[in-house]
PDB file of C-alpha atoms in Angstrom:
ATOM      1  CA  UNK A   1       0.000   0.000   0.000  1.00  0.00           C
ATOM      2  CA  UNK A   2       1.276   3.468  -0.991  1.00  0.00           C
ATOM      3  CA  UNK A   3       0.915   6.966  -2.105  1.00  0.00           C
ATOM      4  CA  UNK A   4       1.204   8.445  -5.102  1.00  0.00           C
ATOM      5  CA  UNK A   5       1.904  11.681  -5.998  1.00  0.00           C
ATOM      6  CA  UNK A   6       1.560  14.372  -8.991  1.00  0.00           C
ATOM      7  CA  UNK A   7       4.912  14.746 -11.004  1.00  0.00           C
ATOM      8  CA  UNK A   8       3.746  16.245 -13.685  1.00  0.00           C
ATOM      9  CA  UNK A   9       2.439  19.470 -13.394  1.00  0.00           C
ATOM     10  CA  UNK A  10       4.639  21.951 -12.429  1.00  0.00           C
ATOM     11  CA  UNK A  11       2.350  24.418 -10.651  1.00  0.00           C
ATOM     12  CA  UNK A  12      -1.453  24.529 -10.423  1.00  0.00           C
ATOM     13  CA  UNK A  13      -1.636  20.713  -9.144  1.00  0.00           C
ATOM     14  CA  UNK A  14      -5.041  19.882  -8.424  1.00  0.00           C
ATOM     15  CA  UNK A  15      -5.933  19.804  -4.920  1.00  0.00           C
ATOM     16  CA  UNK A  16      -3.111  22.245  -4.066  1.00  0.00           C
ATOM     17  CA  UNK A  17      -3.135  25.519  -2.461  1.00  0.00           C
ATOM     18  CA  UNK A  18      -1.046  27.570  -0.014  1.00  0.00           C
ATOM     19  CA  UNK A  19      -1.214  27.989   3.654  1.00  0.00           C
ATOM     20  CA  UNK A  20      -3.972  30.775   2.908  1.00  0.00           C
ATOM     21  CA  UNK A  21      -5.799  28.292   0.339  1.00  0.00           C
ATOM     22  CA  UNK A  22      -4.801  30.491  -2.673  1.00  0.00           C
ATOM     23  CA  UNK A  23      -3.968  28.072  -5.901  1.00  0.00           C
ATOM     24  CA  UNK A  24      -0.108  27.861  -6.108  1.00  0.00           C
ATOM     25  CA  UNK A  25       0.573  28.989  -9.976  1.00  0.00           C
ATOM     26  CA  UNK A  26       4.321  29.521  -9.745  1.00  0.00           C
ATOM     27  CA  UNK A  27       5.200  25.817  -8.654  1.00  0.00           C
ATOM     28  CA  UNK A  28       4.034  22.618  -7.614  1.00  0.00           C
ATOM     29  CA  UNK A  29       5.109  21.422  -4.168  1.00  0.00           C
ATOM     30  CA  UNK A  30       5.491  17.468  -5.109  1.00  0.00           C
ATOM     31  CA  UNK A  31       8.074  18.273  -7.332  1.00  0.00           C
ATOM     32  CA  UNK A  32      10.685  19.435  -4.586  1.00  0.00           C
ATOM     33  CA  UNK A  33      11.735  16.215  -3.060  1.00  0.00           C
ATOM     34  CA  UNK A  34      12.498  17.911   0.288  1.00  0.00           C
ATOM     35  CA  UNK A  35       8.683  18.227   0.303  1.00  0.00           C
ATOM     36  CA  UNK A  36       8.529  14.288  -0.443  1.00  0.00           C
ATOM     37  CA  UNK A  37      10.855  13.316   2.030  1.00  0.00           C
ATOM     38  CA  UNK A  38       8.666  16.010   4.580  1.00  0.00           C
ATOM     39  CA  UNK A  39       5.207  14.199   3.593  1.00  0.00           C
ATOM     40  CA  UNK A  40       6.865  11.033   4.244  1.00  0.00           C
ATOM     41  CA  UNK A  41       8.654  11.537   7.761  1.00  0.00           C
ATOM     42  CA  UNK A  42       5.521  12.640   8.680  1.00  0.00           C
ATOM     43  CA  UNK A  43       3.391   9.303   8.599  1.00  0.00           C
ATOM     44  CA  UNK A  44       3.914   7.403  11.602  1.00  0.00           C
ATOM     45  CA  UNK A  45       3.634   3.815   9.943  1.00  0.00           C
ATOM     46  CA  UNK A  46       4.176   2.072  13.367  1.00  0.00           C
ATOM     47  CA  UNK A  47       0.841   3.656  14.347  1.00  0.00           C
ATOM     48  CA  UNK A  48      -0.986   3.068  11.218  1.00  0.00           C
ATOM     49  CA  UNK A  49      -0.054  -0.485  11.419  1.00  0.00           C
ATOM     50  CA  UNK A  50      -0.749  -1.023  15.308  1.00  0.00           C
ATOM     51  CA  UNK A  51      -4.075   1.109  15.188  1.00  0.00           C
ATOM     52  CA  UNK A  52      -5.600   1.397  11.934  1.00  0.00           C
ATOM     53  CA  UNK A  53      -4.574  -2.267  10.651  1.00  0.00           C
ATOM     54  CA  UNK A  54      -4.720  -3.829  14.371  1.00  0.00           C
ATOM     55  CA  UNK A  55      -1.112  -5.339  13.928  1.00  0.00           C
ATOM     56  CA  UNK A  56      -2.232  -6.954  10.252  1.00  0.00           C
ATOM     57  CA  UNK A  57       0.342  -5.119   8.308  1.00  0.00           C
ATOM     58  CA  UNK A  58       4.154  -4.316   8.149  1.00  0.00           C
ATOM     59  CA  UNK A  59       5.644  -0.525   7.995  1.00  0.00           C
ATOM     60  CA  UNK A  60       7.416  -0.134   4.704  1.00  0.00           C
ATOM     61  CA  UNK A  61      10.161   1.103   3.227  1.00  0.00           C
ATOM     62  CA  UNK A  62      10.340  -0.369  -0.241  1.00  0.00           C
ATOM     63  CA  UNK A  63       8.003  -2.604  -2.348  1.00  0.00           C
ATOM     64  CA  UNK A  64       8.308  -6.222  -1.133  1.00  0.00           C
ATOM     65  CA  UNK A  65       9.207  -7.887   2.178  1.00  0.00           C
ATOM     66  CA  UNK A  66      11.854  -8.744   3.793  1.00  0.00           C
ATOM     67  CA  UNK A  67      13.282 -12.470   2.118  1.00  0.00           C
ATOM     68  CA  UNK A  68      12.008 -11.703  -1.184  1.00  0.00           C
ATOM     69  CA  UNK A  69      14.417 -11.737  -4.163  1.00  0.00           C
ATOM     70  CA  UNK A  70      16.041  -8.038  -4.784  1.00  0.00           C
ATOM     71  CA  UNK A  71      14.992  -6.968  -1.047  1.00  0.00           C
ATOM     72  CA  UNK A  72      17.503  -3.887  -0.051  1.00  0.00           C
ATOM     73  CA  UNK A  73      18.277  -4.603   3.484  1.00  0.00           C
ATOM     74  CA  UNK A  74      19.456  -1.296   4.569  1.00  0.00           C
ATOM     75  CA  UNK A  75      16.544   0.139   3.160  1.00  0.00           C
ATOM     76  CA  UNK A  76      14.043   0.705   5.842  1.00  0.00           C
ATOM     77  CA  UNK A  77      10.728   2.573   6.793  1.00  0.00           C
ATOM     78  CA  UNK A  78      10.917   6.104   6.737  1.00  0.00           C
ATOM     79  CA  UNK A  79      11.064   7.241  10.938  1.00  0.00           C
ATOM     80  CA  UNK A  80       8.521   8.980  11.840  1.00  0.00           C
ATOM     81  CA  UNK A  81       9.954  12.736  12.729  1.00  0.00           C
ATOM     82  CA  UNK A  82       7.258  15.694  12.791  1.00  0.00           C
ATOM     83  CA  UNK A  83      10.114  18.198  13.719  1.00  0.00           C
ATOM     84  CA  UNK A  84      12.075  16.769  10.452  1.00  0.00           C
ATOM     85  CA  UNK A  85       9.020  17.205   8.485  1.00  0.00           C
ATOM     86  CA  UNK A  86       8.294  20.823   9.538  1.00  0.00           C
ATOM     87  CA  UNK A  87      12.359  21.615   8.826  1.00  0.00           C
ATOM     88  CA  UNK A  88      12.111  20.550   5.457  1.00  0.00           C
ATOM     89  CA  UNK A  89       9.349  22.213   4.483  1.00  0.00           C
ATOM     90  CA  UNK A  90      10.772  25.524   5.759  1.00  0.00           C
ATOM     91  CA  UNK A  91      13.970  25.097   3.997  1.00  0.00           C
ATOM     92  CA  UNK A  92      11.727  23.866   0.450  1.00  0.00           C
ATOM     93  CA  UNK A  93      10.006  27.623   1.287  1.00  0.00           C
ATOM     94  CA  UNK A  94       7.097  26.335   3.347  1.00  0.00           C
ATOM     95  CA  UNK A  95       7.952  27.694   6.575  1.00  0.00           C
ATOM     96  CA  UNK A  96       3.954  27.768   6.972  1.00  0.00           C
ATOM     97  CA  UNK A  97       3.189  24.763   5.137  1.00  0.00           C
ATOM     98  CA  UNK A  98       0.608  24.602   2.814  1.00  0.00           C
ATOM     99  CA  UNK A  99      -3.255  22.847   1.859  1.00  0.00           C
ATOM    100  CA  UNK A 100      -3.366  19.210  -0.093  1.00  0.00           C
ATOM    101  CA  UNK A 101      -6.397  17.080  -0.893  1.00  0.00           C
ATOM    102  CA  UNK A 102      -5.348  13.204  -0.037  1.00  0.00           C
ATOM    103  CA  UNK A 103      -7.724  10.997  -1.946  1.00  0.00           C
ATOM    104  CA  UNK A 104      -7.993   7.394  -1.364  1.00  0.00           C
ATOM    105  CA  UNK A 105     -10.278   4.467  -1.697  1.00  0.00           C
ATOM    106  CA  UNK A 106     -13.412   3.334   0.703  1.00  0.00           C
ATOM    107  CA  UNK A 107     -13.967   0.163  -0.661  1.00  0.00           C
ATOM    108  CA  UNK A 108     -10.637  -1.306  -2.114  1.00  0.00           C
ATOM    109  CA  UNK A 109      -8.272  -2.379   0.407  1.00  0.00           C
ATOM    110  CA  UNK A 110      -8.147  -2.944   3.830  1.00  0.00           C
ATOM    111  CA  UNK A 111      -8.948  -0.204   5.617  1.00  0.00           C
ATOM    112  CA  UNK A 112      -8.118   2.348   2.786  1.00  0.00           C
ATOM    113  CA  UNK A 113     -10.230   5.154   3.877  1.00  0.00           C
ATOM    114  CA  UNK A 114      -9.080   4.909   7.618  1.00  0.00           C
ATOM    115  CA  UNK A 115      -5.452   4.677   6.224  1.00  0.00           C
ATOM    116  CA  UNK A 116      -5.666   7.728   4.140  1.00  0.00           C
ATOM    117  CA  UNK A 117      -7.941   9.868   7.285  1.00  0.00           C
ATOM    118  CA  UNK A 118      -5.015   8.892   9.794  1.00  0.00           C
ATOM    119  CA  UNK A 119      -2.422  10.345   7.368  1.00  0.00           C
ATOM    120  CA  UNK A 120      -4.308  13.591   6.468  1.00  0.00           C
ATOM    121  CA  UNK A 121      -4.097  14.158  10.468  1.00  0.00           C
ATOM    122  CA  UNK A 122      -0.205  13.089  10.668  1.00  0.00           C
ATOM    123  CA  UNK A 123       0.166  15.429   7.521  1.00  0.00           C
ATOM    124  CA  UNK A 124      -2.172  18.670   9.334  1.00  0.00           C
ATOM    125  CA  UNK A 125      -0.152  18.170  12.508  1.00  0.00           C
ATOM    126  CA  UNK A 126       3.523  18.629  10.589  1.00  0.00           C
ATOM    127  CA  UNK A 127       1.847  21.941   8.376  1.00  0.00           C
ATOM    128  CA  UNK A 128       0.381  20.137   5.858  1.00  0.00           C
ATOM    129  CA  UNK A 129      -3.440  21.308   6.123  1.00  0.00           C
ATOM    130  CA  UNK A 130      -4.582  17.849   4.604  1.00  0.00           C
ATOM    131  CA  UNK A 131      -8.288  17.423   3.603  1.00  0.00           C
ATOM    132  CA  UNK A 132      -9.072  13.849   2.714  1.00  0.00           C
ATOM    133  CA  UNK A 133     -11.000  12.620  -0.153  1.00  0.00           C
ATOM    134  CA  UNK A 134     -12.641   8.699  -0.185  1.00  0.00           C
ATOM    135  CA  UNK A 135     -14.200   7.641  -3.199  1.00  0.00           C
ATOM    136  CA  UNK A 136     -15.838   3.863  -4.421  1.00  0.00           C
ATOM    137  CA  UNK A 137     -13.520   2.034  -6.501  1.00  0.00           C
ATOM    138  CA  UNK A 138     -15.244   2.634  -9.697  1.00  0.00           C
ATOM    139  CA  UNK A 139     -15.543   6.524  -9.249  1.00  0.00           C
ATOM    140  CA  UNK A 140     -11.771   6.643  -7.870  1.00  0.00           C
ATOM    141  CA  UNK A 141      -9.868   5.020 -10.388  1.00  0.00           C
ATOM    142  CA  UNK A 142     -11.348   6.488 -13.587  1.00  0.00           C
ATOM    143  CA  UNK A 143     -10.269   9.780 -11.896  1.00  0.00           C
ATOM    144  CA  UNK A 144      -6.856   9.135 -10.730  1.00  0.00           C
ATOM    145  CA  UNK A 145      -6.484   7.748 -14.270  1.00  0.00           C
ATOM    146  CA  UNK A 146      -7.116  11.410 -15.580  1.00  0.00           C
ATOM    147  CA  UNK A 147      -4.703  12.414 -13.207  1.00  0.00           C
ATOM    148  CA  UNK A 148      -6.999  14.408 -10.757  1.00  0.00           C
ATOM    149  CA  UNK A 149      -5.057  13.908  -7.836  1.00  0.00           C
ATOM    150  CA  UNK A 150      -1.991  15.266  -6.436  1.00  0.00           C
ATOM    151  CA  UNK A 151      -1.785  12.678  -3.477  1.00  0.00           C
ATOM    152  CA  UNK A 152      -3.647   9.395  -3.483  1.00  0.00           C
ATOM    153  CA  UNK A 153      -3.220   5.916  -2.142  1.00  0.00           C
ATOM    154  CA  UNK A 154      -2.941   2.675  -4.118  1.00  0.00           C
ATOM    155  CA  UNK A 155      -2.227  -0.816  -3.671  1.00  0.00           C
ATOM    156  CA  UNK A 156       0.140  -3.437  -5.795  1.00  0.00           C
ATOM    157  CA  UNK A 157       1.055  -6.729  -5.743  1.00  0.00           C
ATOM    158  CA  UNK A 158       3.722  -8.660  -7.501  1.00  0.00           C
ATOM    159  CA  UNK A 159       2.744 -12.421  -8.506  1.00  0.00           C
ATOM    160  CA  UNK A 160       6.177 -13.209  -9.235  1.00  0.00           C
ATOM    161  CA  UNK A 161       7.404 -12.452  -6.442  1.00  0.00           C
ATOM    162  CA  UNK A 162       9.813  -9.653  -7.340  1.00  0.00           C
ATOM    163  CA  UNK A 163      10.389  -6.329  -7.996  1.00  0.00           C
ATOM    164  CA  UNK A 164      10.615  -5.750 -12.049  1.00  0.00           C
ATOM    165  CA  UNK A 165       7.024  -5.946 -11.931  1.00  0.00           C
ATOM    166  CA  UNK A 166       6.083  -2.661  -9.551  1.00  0.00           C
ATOM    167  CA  UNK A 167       9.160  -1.050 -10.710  1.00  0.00           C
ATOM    168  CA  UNK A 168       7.787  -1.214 -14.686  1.00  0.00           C
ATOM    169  CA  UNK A 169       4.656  -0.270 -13.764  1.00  0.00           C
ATOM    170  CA  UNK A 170       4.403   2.340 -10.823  1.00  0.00           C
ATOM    171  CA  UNK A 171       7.562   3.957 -11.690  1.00  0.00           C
ATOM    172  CA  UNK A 172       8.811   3.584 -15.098  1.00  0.00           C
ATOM    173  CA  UNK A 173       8.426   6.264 -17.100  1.00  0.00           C
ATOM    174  CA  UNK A 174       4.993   5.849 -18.818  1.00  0.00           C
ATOM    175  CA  UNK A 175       4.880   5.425 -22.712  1.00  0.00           C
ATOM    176  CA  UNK A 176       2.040   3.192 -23.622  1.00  0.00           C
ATOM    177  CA  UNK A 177       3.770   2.066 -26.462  1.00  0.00           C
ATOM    178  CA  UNK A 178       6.568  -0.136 -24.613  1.00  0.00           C
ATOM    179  CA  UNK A 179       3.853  -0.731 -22.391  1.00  0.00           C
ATOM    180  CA  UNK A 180       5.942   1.102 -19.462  1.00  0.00           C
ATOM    181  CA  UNK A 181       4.520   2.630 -16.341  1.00  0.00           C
ATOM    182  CA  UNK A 182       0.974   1.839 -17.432  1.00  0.00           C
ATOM    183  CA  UNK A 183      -0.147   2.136 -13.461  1.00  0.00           C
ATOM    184  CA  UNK A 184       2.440   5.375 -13.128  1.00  0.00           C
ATOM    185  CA  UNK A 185      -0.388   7.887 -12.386  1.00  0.00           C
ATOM    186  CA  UNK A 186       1.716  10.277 -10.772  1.00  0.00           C
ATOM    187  CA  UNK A 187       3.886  10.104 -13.994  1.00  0.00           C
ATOM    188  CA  UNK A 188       7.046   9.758 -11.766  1.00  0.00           C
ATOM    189  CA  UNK A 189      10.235   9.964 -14.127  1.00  0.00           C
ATOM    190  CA  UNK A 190      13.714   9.277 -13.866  1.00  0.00           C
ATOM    191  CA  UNK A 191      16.086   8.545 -16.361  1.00  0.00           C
ATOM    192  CA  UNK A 192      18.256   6.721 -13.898  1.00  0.00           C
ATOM    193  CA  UNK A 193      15.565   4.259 -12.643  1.00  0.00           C
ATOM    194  CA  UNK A 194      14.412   3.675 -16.800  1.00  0.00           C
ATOM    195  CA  UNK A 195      17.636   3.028 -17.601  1.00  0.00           C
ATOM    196  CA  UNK A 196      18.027   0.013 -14.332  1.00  0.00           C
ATOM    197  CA  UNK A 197      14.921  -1.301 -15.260  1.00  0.00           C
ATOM    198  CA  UNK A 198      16.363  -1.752 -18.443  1.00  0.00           C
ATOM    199  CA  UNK A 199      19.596  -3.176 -18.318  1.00  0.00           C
ATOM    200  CA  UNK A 200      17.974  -5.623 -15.421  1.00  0.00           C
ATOM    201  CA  UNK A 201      15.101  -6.675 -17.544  1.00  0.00           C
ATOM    202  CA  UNK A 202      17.767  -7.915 -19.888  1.00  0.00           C
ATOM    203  CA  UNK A 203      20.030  -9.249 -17.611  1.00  0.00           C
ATOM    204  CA  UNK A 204      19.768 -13.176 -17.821  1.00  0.00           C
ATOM    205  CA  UNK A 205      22.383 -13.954 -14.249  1.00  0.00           C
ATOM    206  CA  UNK A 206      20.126 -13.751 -11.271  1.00  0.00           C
ATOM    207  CA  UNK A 207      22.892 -12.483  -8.745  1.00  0.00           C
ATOM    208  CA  UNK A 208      23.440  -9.619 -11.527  1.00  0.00           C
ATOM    209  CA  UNK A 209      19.998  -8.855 -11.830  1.00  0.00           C
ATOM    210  CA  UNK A 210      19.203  -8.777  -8.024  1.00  0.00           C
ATOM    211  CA  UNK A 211      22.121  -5.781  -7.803  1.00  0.00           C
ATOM    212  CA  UNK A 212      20.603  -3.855 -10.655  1.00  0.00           C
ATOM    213  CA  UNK A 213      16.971  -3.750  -9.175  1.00  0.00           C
ATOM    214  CA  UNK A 214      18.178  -3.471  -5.897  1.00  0.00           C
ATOM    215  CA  UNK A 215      20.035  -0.250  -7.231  1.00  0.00           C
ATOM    216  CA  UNK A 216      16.742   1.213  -9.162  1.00  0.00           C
ATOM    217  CA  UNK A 217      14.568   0.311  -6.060  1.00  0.00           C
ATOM    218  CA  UNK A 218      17.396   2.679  -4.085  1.00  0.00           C
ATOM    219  CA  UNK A 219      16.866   5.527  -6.479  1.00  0.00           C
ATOM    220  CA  UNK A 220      12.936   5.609  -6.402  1.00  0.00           C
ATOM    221  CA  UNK A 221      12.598   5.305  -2.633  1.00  0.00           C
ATOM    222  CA  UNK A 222      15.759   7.761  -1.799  1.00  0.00           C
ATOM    223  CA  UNK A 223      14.340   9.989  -4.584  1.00  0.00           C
ATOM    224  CA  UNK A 224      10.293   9.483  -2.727  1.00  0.00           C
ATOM    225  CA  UNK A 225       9.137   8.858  -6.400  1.00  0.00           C
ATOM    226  CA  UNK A 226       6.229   7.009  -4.181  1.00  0.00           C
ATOM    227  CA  UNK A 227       5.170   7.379  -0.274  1.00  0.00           C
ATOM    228  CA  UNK A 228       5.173   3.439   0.816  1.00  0.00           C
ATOM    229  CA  UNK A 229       2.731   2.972   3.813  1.00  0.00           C
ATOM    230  CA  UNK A 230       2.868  -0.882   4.563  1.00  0.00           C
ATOM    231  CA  UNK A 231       2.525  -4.399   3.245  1.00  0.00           C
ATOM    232  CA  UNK A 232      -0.704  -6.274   4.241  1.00  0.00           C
ATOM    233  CA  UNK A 233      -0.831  -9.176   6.315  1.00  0.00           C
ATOM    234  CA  UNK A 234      -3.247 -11.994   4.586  1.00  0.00           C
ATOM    235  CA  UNK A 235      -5.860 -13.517   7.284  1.00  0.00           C
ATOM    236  CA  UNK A 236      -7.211 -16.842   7.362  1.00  0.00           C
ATOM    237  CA  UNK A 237      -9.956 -17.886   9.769  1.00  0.00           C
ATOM    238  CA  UNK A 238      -9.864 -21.017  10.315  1.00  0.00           C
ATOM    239  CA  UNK A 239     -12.054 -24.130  11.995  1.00  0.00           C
ATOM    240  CA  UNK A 240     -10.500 -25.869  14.700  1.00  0.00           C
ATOM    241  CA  UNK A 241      -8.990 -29.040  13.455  1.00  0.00           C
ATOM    242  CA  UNK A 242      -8.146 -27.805   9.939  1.00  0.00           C
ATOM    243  CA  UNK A 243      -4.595 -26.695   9.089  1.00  0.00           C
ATOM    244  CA  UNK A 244      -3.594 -24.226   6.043  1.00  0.00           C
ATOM    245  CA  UNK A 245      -0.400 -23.931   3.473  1.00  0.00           C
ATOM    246  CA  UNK A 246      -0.733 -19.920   2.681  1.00  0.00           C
ATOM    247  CA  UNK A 247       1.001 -19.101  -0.849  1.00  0.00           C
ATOM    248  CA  UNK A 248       2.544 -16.129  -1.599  1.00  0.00           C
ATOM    249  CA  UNK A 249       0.100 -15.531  -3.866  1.00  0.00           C
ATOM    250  CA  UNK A 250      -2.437 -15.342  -2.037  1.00  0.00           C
ATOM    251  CA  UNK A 251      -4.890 -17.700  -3.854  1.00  0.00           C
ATOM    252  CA  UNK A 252      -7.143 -19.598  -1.587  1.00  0.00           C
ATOM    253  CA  UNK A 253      -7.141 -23.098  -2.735  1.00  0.00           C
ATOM    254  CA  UNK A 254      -8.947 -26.284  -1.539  1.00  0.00           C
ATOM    255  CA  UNK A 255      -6.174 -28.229  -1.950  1.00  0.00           C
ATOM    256  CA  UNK A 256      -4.121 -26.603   0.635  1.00  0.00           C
ATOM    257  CA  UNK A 257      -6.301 -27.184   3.388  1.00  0.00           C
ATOM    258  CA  UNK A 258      -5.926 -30.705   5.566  1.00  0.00           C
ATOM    259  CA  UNK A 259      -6.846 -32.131   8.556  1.00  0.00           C
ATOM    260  CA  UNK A 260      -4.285 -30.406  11.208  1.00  0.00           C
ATOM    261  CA  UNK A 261      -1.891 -33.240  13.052  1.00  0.00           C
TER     262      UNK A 261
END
């Protein structure tokens, strides 16, 4: 689960306005990634995880999990740090912060309209004035597809178990004709992280191919090109007596329940 966030305008992003809620025309906020690395620092994942998701998710700091192929190690969960947050704001020339819209989901994933009120009040308490926006599925998507939004949450998950797949398309640059970033709605670009994706996409050694995606997952996250909130934790209830193999892709099959020893 994660935010995105408008690259692509640079000033008059929708949903944007300064402390006074005057329309910014010079420059668009999201672009400075001071202000990326401020919105971040101030979500407390811990308590979104503990309080929101009741201990069924996992703070994150990059796409996938900890033992999955390509995981950075060193690459953890933003701290929470509302001082931080104010201080870069001030030095990115929001000493008094400044009004977003936060859109999100109510019917999606877990929790998704919770997640997305808790962070507009994180957000409002570092400067951020944060109004929050919760939409059905069906009304939500067809608008962050027009690219209404300047902050909005999402979900992904990768099948195969590693990281080409979010990488290509959250944060590639989008061009529908190689069929790259076609889920980049923030239209996030970096040459550095296109040109990573590339070389690892052709790289046939797996060792090699780990380094290069662990390198382009290092430049989106260090660069904020997305806010990541957590990974969900998948919940079986379960009769007494009956035992469960859970797969990683979270199909629920009848063939991987059996009598429990």
């Amino acid at each position: 689960i994660y935010l995105a966030l408008d690259h692509s305008r640079d000033a008059n992003s929708p949903g944007i306005q300064d402390a006074e809620g005057r329309p910014i025309t010079d420059r668009n906020p999201l672009r400075d990634v001071r202000v990326r690395r401020a919105l971040s620092m101030a979500i407390d994942r811990n308590a979104i995880s503990q309080r929101v998701m009741e201990g069924t998710s996992i703070p994150a700091g990059q796409y996938l999990g900890e033992g999955t192929y390509a995981y950075v190690p060193d690459l953890r969960p933003t701290p929470f740090d509302l001082e931080g947050a104010r201080r870069l704001l001030a030095e990115a020339g929001y000493p008094n912060g400044f009004r977003i819209t936060l859109a999100g989901p109510n019917d999606r994933y877990v929790n998704d309209a919770r997640i997305i009120q808790a962070i507009g009040q994180m957000w409002t308490r570092a400067g951020i004035r944060t109004s929050v926006e919760a939409l059905p599925w069906t009304a939500y998507v067809p608008r962050s597809d027009r690219q209404e939004f300047s902050a909005f949450l999402f979900g992904w998950g990768s099948a195969s178990g590693e990281p080409s797949s979010p990488l290509r398309a959250l944060v590639a640059t989008f061009n529908r004709e190689r069929g790259m970033g076609p889920s980049n709605r923030g239209r996030y670009s970096n040459p550095e992280v296109d040109r990573l994706l590339a070389e690892a996409l052709r790289t046939v050694d797996d060792a090699a191919r780990e380094r290069i995606l662990q390198q382009a997952i290092r430049v989106v996250f260090e660069d904020v090109g997305i806010i990541p909130i957590h990974i969900q934790k998948n919940l079986w209830a379960m009769r007494r007596g009956i035992a469960h193999v859970a797969r990683a892709d979270e199909l629920t099959r009848p063939q991987d329940f059996r009598p429990a020893n």
